[in-house]
Each structure stands twice: as structure tokens, then as C-alpha cells.
Tab-separated table of C-alpha atoms and ligand atoms in Angstrom:
chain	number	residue	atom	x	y	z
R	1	UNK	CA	91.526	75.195	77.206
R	2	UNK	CA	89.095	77.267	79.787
R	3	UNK	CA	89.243	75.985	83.317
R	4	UNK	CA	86.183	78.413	83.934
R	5	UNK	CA	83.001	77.152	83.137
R	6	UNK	CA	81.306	80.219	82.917
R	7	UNK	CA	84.203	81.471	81.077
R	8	UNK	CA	83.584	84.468	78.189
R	9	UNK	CA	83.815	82.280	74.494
R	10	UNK	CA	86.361	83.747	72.443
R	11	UNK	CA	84.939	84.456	68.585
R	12	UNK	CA	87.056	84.021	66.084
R	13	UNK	CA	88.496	87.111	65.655
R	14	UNK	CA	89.554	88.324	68.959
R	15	UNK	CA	90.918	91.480	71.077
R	16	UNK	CA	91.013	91.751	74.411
R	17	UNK	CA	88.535	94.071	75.957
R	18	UNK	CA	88.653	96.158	79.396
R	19	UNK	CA	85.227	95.129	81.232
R	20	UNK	CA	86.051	95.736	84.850
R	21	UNK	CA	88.182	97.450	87.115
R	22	UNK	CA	88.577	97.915	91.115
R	23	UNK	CA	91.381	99.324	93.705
R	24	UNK	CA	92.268	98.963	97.758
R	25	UNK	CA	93.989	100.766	99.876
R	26	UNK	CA	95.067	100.293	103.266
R	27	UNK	CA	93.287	102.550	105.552
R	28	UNK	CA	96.637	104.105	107.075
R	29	UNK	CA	97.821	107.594	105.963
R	30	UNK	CA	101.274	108.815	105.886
R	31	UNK	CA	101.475	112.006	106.108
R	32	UNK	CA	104.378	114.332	105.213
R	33	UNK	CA	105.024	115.844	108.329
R	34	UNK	CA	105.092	112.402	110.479
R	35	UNK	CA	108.085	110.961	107.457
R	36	UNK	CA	109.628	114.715	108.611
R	37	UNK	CA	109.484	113.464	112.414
R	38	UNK	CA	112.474	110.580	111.790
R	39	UNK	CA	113.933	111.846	108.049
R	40	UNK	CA	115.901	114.589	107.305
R	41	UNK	CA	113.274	116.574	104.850
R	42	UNK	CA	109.953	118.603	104.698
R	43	UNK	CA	106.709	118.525	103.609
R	44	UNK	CA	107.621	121.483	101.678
R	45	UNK	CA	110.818	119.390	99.833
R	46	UNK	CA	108.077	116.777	99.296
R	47	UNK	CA	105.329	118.262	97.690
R	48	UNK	CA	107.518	120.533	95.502
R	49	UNK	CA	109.758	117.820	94.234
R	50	UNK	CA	107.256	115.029	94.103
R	51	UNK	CA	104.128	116.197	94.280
R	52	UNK	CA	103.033	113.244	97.256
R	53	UNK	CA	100.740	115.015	100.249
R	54	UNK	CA	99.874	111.672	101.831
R	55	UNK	CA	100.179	107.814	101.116
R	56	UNK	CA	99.286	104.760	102.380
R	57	UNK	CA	100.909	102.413	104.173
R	58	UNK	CA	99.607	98.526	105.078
R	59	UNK	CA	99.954	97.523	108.409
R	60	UNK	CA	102.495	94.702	109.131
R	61	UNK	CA	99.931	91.590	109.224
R	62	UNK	CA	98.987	93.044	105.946
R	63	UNK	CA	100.893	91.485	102.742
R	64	UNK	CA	100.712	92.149	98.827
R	65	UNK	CA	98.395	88.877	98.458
R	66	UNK	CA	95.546	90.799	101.135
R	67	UNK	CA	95.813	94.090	98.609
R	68	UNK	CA	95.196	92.093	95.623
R	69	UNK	CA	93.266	90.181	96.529
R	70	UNK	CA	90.285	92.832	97.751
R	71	UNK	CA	91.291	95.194	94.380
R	72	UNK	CA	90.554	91.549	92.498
R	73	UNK	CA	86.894	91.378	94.511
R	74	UNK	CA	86.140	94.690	93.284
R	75	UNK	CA	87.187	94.306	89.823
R	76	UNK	CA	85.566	90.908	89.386
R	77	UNK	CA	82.457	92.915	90.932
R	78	UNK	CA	83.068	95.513	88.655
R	79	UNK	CA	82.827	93.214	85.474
R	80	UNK	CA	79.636	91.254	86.708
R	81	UNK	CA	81.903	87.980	87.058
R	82	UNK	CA	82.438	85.338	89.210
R	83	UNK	CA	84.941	83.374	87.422
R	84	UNK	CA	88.241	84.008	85.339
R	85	UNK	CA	90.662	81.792	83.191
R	86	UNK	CA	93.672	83.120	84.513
R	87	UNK	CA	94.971	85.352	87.294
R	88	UNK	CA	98.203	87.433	86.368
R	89	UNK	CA	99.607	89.318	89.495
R	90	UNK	CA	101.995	92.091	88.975
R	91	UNK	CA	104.262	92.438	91.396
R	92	UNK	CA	107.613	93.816	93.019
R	93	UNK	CA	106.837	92.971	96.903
R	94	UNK	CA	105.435	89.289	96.536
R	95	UNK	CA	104.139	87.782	99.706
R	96	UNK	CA	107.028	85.299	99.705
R	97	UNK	CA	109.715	84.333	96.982
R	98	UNK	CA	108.444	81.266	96.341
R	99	UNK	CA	105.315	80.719	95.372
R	100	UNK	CA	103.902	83.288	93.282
R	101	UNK	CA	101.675	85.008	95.439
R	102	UNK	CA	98.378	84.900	92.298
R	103	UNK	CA	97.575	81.066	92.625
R	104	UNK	CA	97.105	82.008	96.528
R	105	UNK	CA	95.058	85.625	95.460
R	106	UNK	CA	93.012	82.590	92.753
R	107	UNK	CA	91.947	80.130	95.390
R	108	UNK	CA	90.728	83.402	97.884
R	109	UNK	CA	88.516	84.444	95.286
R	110	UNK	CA	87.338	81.494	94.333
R	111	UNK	CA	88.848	81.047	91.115
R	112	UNK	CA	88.613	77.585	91.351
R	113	UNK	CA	91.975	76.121	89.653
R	114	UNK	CA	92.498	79.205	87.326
R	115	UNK	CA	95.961	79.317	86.009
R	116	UNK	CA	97.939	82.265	88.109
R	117	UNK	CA	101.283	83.680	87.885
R	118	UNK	CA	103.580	86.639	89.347
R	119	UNK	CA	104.909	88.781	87.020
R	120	UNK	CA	107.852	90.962	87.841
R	121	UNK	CA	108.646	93.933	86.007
R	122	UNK	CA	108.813	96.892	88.388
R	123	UNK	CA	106.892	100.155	87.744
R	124	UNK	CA	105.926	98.551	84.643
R	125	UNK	CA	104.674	95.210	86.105
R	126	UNK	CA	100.711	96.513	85.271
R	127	UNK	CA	101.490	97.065	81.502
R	128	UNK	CA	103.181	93.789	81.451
R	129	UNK	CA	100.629	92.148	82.328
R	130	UNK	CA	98.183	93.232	80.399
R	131	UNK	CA	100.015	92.707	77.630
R	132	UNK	CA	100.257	88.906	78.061
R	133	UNK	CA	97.011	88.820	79.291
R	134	UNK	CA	95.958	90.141	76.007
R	135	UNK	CA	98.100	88.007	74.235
R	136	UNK	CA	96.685	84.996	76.075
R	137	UNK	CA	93.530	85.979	75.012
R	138	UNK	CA	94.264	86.871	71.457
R	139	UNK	CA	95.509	83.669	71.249
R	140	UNK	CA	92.309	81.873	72.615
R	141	UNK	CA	94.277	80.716	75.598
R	142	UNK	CA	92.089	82.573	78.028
R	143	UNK	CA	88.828	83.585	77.345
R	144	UNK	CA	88.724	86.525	80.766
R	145	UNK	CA	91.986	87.393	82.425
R	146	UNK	CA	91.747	89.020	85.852
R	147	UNK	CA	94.978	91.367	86.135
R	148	UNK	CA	96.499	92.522	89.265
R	149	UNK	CA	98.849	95.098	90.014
R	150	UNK	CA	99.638	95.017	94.241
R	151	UNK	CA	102.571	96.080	96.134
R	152	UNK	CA	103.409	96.154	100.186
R	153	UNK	CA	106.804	98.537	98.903
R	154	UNK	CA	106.443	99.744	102.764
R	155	UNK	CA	107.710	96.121	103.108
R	156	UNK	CA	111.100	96.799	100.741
R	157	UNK	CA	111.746	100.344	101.783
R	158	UNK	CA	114.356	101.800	104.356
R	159	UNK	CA	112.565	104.088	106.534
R	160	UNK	CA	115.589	106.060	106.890
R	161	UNK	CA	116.236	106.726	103.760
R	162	UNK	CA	115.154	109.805	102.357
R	163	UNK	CA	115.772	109.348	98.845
R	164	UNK	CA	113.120	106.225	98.900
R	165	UNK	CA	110.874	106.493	101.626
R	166	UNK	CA	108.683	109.485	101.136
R	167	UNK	CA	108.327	108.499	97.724
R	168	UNK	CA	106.440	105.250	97.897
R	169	UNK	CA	102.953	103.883	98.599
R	170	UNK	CA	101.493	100.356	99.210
R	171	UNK	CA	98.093	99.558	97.224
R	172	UNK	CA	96.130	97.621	94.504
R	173	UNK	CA	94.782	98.195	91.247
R	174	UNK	CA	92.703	94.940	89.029
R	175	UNK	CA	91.227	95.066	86.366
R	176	UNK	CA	89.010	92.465	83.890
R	177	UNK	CA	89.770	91.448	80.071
R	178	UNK	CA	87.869	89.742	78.089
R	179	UNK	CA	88.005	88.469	74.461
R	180	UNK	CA	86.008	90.482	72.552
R	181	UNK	CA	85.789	91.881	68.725
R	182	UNK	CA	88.331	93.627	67.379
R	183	UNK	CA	87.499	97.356	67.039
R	184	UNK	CA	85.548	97.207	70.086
R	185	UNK	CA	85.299	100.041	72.455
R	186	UNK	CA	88.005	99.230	75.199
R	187	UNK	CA	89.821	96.945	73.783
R	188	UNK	CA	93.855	96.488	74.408
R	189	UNK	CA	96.171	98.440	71.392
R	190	UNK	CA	99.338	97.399	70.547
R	191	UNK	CA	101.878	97.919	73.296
R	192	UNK	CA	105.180	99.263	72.647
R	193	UNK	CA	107.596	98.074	75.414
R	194	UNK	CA	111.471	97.496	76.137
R	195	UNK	CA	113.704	97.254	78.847
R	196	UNK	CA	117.706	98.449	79.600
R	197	UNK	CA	119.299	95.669	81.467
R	198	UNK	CA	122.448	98.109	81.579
R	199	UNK	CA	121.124	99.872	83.787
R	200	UNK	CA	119.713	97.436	86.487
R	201	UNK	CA	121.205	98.549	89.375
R	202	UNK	CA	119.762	102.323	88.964
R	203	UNK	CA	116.872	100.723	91.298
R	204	UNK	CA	118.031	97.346	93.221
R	205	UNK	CA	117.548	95.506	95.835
R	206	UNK	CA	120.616	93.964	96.615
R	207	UNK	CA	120.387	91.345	98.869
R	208	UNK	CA	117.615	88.851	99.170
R	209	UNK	CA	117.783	86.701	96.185
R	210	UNK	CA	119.680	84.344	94.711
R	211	UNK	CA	122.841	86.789	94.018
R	212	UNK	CA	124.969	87.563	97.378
R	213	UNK	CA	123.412	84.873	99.174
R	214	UNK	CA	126.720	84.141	101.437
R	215	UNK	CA	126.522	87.434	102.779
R	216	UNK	CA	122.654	87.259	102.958
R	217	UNK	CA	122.181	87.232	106.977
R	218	UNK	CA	124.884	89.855	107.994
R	219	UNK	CA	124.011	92.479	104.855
R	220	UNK	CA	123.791	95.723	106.525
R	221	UNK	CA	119.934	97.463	106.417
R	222	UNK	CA	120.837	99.216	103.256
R	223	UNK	CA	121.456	96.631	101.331
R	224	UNK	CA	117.970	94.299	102.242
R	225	UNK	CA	115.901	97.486	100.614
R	226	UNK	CA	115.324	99.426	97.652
R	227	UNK	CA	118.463	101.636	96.763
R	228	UNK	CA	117.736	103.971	93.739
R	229	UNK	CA	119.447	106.836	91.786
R	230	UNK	CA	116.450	109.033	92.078
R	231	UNK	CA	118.012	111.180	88.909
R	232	UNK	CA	119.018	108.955	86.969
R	233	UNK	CA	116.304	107.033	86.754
R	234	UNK	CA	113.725	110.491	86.690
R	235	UNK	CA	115.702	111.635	83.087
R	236	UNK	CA	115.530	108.150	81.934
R	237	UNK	CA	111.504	108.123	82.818
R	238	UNK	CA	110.855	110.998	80.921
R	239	UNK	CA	113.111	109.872	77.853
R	240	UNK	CA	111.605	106.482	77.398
R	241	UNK	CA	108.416	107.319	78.584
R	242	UNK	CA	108.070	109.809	76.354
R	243	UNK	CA	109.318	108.025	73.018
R	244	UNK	CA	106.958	104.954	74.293
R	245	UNK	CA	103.894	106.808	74.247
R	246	UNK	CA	104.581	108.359	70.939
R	247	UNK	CA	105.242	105.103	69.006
R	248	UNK	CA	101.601	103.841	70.936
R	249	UNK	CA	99.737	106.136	69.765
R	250	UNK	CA	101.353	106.009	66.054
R	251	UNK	CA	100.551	102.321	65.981
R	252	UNK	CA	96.804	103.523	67.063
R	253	UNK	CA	96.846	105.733	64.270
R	254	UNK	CA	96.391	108.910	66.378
R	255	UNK	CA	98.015	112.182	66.079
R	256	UNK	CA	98.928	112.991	69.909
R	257	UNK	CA	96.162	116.027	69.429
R	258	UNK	CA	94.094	113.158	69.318
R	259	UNK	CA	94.806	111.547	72.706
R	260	UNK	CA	91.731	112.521	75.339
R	261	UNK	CA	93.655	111.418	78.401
R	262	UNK	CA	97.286	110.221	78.935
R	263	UNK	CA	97.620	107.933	82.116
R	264	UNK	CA	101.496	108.115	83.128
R	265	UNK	CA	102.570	105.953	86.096
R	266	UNK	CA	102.237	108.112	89.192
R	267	UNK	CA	106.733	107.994	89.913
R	268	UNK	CA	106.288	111.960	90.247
R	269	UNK	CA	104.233	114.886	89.366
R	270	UNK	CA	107.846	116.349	87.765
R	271	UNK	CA	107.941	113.357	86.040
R	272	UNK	CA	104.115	113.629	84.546
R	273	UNK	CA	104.493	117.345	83.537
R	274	UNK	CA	107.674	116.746	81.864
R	275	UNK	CA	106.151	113.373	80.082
R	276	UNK	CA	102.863	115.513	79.096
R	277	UNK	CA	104.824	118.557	77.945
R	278	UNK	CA	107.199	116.499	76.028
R	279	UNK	CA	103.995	114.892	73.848
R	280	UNK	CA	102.232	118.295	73.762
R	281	UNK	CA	99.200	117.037	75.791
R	282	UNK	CA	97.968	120.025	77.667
R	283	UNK	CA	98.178	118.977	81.561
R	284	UNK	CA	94.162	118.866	82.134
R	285	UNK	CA	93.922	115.692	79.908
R	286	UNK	CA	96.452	114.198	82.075
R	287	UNK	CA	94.605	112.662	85.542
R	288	UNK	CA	96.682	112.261	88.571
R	289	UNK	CA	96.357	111.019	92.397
R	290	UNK	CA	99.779	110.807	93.341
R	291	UNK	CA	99.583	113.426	95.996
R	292	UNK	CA	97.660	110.874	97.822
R	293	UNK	CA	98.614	107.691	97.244
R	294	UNK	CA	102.368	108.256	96.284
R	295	UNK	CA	104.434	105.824	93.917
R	296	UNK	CA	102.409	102.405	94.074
R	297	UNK	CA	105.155	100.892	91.567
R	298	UNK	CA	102.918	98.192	89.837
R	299	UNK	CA	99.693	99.239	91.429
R	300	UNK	CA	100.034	102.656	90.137
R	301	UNK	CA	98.138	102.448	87.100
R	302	UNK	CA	95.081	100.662	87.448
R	303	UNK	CA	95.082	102.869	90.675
R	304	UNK	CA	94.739	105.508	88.700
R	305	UNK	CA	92.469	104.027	86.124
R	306	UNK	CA	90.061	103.045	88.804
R	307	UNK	CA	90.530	106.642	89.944
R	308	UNK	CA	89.872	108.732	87.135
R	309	UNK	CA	86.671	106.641	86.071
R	310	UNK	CA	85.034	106.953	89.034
R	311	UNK	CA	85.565	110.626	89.691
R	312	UNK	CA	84.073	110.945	85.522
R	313	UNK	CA	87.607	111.923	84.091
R	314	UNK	CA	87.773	109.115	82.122
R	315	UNK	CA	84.338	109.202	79.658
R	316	UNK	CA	83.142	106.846	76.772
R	317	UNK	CA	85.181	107.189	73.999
R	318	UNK	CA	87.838	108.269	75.501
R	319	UNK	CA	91.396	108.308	72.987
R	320	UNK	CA	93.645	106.708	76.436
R	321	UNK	CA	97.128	106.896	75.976
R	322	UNK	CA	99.118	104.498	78.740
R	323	UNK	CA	102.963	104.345	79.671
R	324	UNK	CA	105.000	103.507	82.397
R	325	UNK	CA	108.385	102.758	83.393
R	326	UNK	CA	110.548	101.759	86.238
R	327	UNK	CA	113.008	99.010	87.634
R	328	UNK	CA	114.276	96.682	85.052
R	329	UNK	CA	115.204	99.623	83.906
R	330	UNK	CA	111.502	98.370	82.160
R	331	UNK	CA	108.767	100.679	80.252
R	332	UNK	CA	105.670	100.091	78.352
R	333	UNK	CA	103.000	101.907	76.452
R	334	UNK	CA	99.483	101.060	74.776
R	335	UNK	CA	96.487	102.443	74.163
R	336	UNK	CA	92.681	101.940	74.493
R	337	UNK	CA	89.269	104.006	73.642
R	338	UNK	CA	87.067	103.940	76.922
R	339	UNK	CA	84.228	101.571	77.270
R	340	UNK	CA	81.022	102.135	78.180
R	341	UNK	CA	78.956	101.413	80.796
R	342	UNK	CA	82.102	100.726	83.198
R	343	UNK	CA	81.483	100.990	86.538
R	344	UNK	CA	84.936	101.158	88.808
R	345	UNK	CA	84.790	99.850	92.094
R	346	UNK	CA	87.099	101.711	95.201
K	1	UT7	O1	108.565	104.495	90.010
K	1	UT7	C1	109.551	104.301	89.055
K	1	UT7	C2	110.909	104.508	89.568
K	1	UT7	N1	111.093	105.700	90.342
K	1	UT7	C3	111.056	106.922	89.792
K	1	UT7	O2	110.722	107.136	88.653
K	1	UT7	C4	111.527	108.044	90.683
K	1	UT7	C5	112.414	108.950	89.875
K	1	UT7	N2	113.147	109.947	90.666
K	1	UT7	C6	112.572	110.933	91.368
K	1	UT7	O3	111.364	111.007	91.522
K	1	UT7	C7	113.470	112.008	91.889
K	1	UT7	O4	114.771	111.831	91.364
K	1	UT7	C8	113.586	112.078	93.448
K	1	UT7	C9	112.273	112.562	94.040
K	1	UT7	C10	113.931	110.703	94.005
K	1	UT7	C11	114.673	113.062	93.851
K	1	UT7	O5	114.437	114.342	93.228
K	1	UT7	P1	115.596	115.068	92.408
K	1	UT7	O6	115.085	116.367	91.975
K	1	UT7	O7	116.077	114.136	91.344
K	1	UT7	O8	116.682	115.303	93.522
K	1	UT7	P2	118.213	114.872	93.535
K	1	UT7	O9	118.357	113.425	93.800
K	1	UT7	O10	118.909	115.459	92.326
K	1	UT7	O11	118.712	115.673	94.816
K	1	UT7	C12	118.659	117.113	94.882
K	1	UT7	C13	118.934	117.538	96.300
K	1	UT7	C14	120.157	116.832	96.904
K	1	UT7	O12	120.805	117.739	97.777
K	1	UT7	P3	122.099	118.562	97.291
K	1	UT7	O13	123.115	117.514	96.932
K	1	UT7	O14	121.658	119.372	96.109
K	1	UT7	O15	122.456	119.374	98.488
K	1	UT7	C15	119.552	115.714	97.711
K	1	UT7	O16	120.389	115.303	98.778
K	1	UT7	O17	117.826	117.168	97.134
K	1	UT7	C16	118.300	116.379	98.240
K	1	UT7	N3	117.247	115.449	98.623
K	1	UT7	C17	116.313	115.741	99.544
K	1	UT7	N4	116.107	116.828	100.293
K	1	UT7	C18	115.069	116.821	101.133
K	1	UT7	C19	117.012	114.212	98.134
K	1	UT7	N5	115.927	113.673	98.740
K	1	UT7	C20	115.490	114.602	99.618
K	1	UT7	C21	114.424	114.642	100.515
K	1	UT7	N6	114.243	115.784	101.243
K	1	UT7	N7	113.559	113.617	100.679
């Protein structure tokens, strides 16, 4: 049942269809050279080995619900809506553990009593999303699905640790689905998606949930943020991001010659190259803004969606090949031919 009153009717046969998208960042830049002032690196080591010039960072008043919920404005905008079914808000660095921070993001934009839920799967967290945000409204459970990807990781990450800090970015990336017909320009592909439990604690938080809890208030610093095995989890990227977005764009029925633009999750530009070169996609189909908004984790996709369409690298038609991948360890890949008449909102 539709909460929404305006709410898109689903037809009988239904696929869910990209009609809006939108993005916020903080105003505050990072730049290399003030990380260099307090961390043992160089903007040199930086932009060599991860390709990041500049990111943003929210200020302290500032939490994920604020960033979603102005990327949510703008994609609601975006789409020429007011109202949505459901609000599915992807999500490492949630305003507080419990509640999910959506059903607060809902009731800010005036969603009404639109069902709205966290989800949690890292790097990934976007694609999840989307995926049972399609599957909500395949199922004509939802008839328009706003979807969220926000993170405050400035909130989660040691300052003084070099091995996390210059690599991440706070931000917001939404986008619109609606049910639509099946064949449809912009509509959702099948998603091809996994995750390696095994290897969990490549990227953990320790402390701060519901394991450790005795030793909760005297954890040392290290332990309350994000610890990750920057290599390991880099040849794992490539590996699973790479045999993702193959079996996508099989299940499309494209040859990877095909695909016009791939949009990898902006973890690094070694990372990209080595995904790209790996499917044979020549590195101008592939857009990128990590060099100045860093790793946004679940943000880092519709980021870059919102990105490429409104600087015209993303064009009607458009053969888009998505993947991602990132704690859990989780990954995900899908595809979609670009709609037109999309206007992106930053
Ligand atoms: O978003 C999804 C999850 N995250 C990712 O996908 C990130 C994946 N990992 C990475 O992007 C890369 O592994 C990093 C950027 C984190 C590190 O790059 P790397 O090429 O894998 O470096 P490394 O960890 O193998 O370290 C190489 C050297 C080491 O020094 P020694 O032992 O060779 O002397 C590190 O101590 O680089 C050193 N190093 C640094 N040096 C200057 C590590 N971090 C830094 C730094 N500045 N910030």
C-alpha cells in the first residue's frame, strides 16, 4: 500500500526507473597540505597513490541526517516530486545507533509518514539500496523510492592515522525511482552482488557496538575508528569489482565494448584504472571526481552520478555500467541506459 497520495501508480508490468538525482557537500575543503601539517605524508604521496587533491569535511554540528537530507531536497527537486513511498538511507556514519537516521531525513522533507530505513553495507551501501528499492518497486510495494547515500566518515576517522584519514570524504548523493515499464530508458538492471564475511575485519570499527561493550569507555582512540588494511582490501576491490561488473553487463546482454560509461566507487584512482583496464574500458568512458571529494563510502556513487550528468558526461542513452565495493567485505554491480531529460541538481 502507498502512503503517498500523489504517489507514481505502478502498471502492471513494472521496472524501476531513475527520474531524479541531487548531491551536497559541506562547504569545508581539506586540502592535502593542511592533513600534511599533523600526519606523517605529502601531498605528493597523496595524489600519486590515491588520486584525492581536496575533500570535504562537515563541520561538527553537522551530522549524516543534515547531508541527506539537502542531497534528498535536490533529488526530489530534480524528479519534479514532492512526495515518495519510501525513504532508504545508505549509510556507514548514522546520526545515532538507534534510530535509523531516514524516518528523521522523511519527516524533514516532508515525507509525511513514508516508510524509511538505514541500510548498512559500507562502500556498497548506494547499490544496496537501490537494489531493494527496486525490488520494492518491482514488487508494487512502493510506487517512488527516494534513495540516499550520506556519510559524516570525518565523524569515524582517526585524524592521526595516515592510512585512513587522507583517504576519506563526508557528503551526499539521492537519487529518485520510480515504477515504470520495463525496457524503459533508465530503468534499474539486474544487480549482481555478494559479500565475504571472512574477511570483516579488513575494514572495522571495533568498538562502539554491541561486540566489546565491557571495554567500551576505556578503548584506546584506535579502536573507536575505522582501522583498515588499505592492501588488502585495494586487491580485493579490483578482483570483485572487476568480476561484478562483468557478470552485470552479461545479464544486460552487453559485450563490455558496449558499455558508454563505467561508474566505479571513487575508493582510489589506482583502484578505477586497474577496475577499467581489467574490463577493457578505455579510461575516458570512465568519469571520476575523487580528487575532490575523496572516498565518500556510500555517498560515492550517486556523487558521482550527480556529477557526471551535470558536467554532460553522462548523455541519453548512455550503456552505464555500476559497481562498488567496500566494508562487509560487500560489492555490487548493475546497470542502466541513461534517461532523458534528467536534470541533476548540486
Ligand atoms: O572505499 C572502500 C574501501 N577502501 C578502499 O577501497 C581503499 C583501498 N586501499 C587503498 O586505497 C590503498 O591501499 C591505500 C591508499 C590505503 C594505501 O596505498 P597502498 O599502495 O596500498 O600502500 P601500502 O599500504 O601498501 O603502503 C605502502 C607504503 C608503506 O610504507 P613502507 O612499509 O613501504 O615503508 C606505508 O607505510 O606507503 C606507506 N604509507 C604512506 N606513506 C605516506 C601508507 N599510507 C601513507 C600515507 N603517506 N598516507
Amino acid at each position: 500500500m502507498y502512503e503517498s497520495e500523489d504517489s507514481a501508480q505502478a502498471p502492471a508490468a513494472t521496472t524501476a526507473v531513475l527520474t531524479g538525482l541531487g548531491a551536497w557537500l559541506p562547504p569545508r575543503e581539506v586540502t592535502n597540505d593542511e592533513l600534511c601539517a599533523h600526519l606523517d605524508t605529502s601531498d605528493a604521496w597523496i595524489r600519486e597513490r590515491i588520486g584525492i587533491s581536496v575533500r570535504r569535511r562537515a563541520d561538527p554540528k553537522t551530522a549524516t541526517g543534515d547531508l541527506a537530507a539537502e542531497a534528498g531536497a535536490r533529488a526530489l527537486r530534480s524528479a519534479g516530486v514532492t512526495q515518495a513511498d519510501a525513504v532508504v538511507l545508505a549509510t556507514t556514519t548514522p546520526d545515532h545507533p538507534c534510530p535509523a537516521t531516514a524516518p528523521d531525513v522523511a519527516a524533514r522533507l516532508g515525507l509525511g509518514n513514508a516508510a524509511a530505513f538505514d541500510i548498512a553495507a559500507g562502500c556498497s551501501g548506494f547499490l544496496y539500496a537501490t537494489t531493494v528499492a527496486a525490488g520494492l518497486i518491482r514488487s508494487g510495494t512502493a510506487g517512488r523510492v527516494l534513495v540516499i547515500g550520506a556519510e559524516t566518515m570525518s565523524a569515524v576517522i582517526d585524524p592521526e592515522d595516515r592510512a585512513t584519514a587522507p583517504i576519506f570524504g563526508d557528503g551526499a548523493g539521492a537519487a529518485v525511482l520510480e515504477a515504470g515499464r520495463p525496457g524503459q530508458a533508465g530503468s534499474l538492471g539486474e544487480v549482481v552482488w555478494g559479500s565475504d564475511g571472512g574477511r570483516a575485519d579488513a575494514i572495522v570499527i571495533p568498538v562502539g557496538g554491541s561486540r566489546n561493550r565491557d571495554g567500551r569507555d576505556a578503548a584506546p582512540k584506535s579502536e573507536r575508528h575505522v582501522r583498515m588494511r588499505g592492501n588488502e582490501v585495494l586487491r580485493h576491490a579490483v578482483r570483485r569489482m572487476t568480476a561484478a561488473a562483468t557478470r552485470a553487463a552479461a545479464a544486460a546482454g552487453w559485450a563490455l565494448t558496449d558499455v558508454d560509461r563505467l561508474i566505479v566507487h571513487q575508493a582510489n584512482a589506482r583502484i578505477s584504472a586497474a577496475v577499467s583496464e581489467a574490463l577493457g574500458i578505455p579510461p575516458e568512458r570512465v568519469p571520476s571526481n575523487i580528487a575532490t571529494v575523496g572516498n565518500t563510502a556510500a555517498a560515492s556513487i550517486p556523487l558521482l552520478l550527480t556529477d557526471a550528468a551535470a558536467d554532460g558526461a553522462l548523455r541519453p542513452g548512455d550503456r552505464v555500467l555500476l559497481v562498488a565495493f567496500g566494508s562487509g567485505l560487500a560489492w555490487a554491480a548493475t546497470t542502466l541506459v541513461w534517461p532523458a531529460g534528467l536534470q541533476a541538481e548540486r
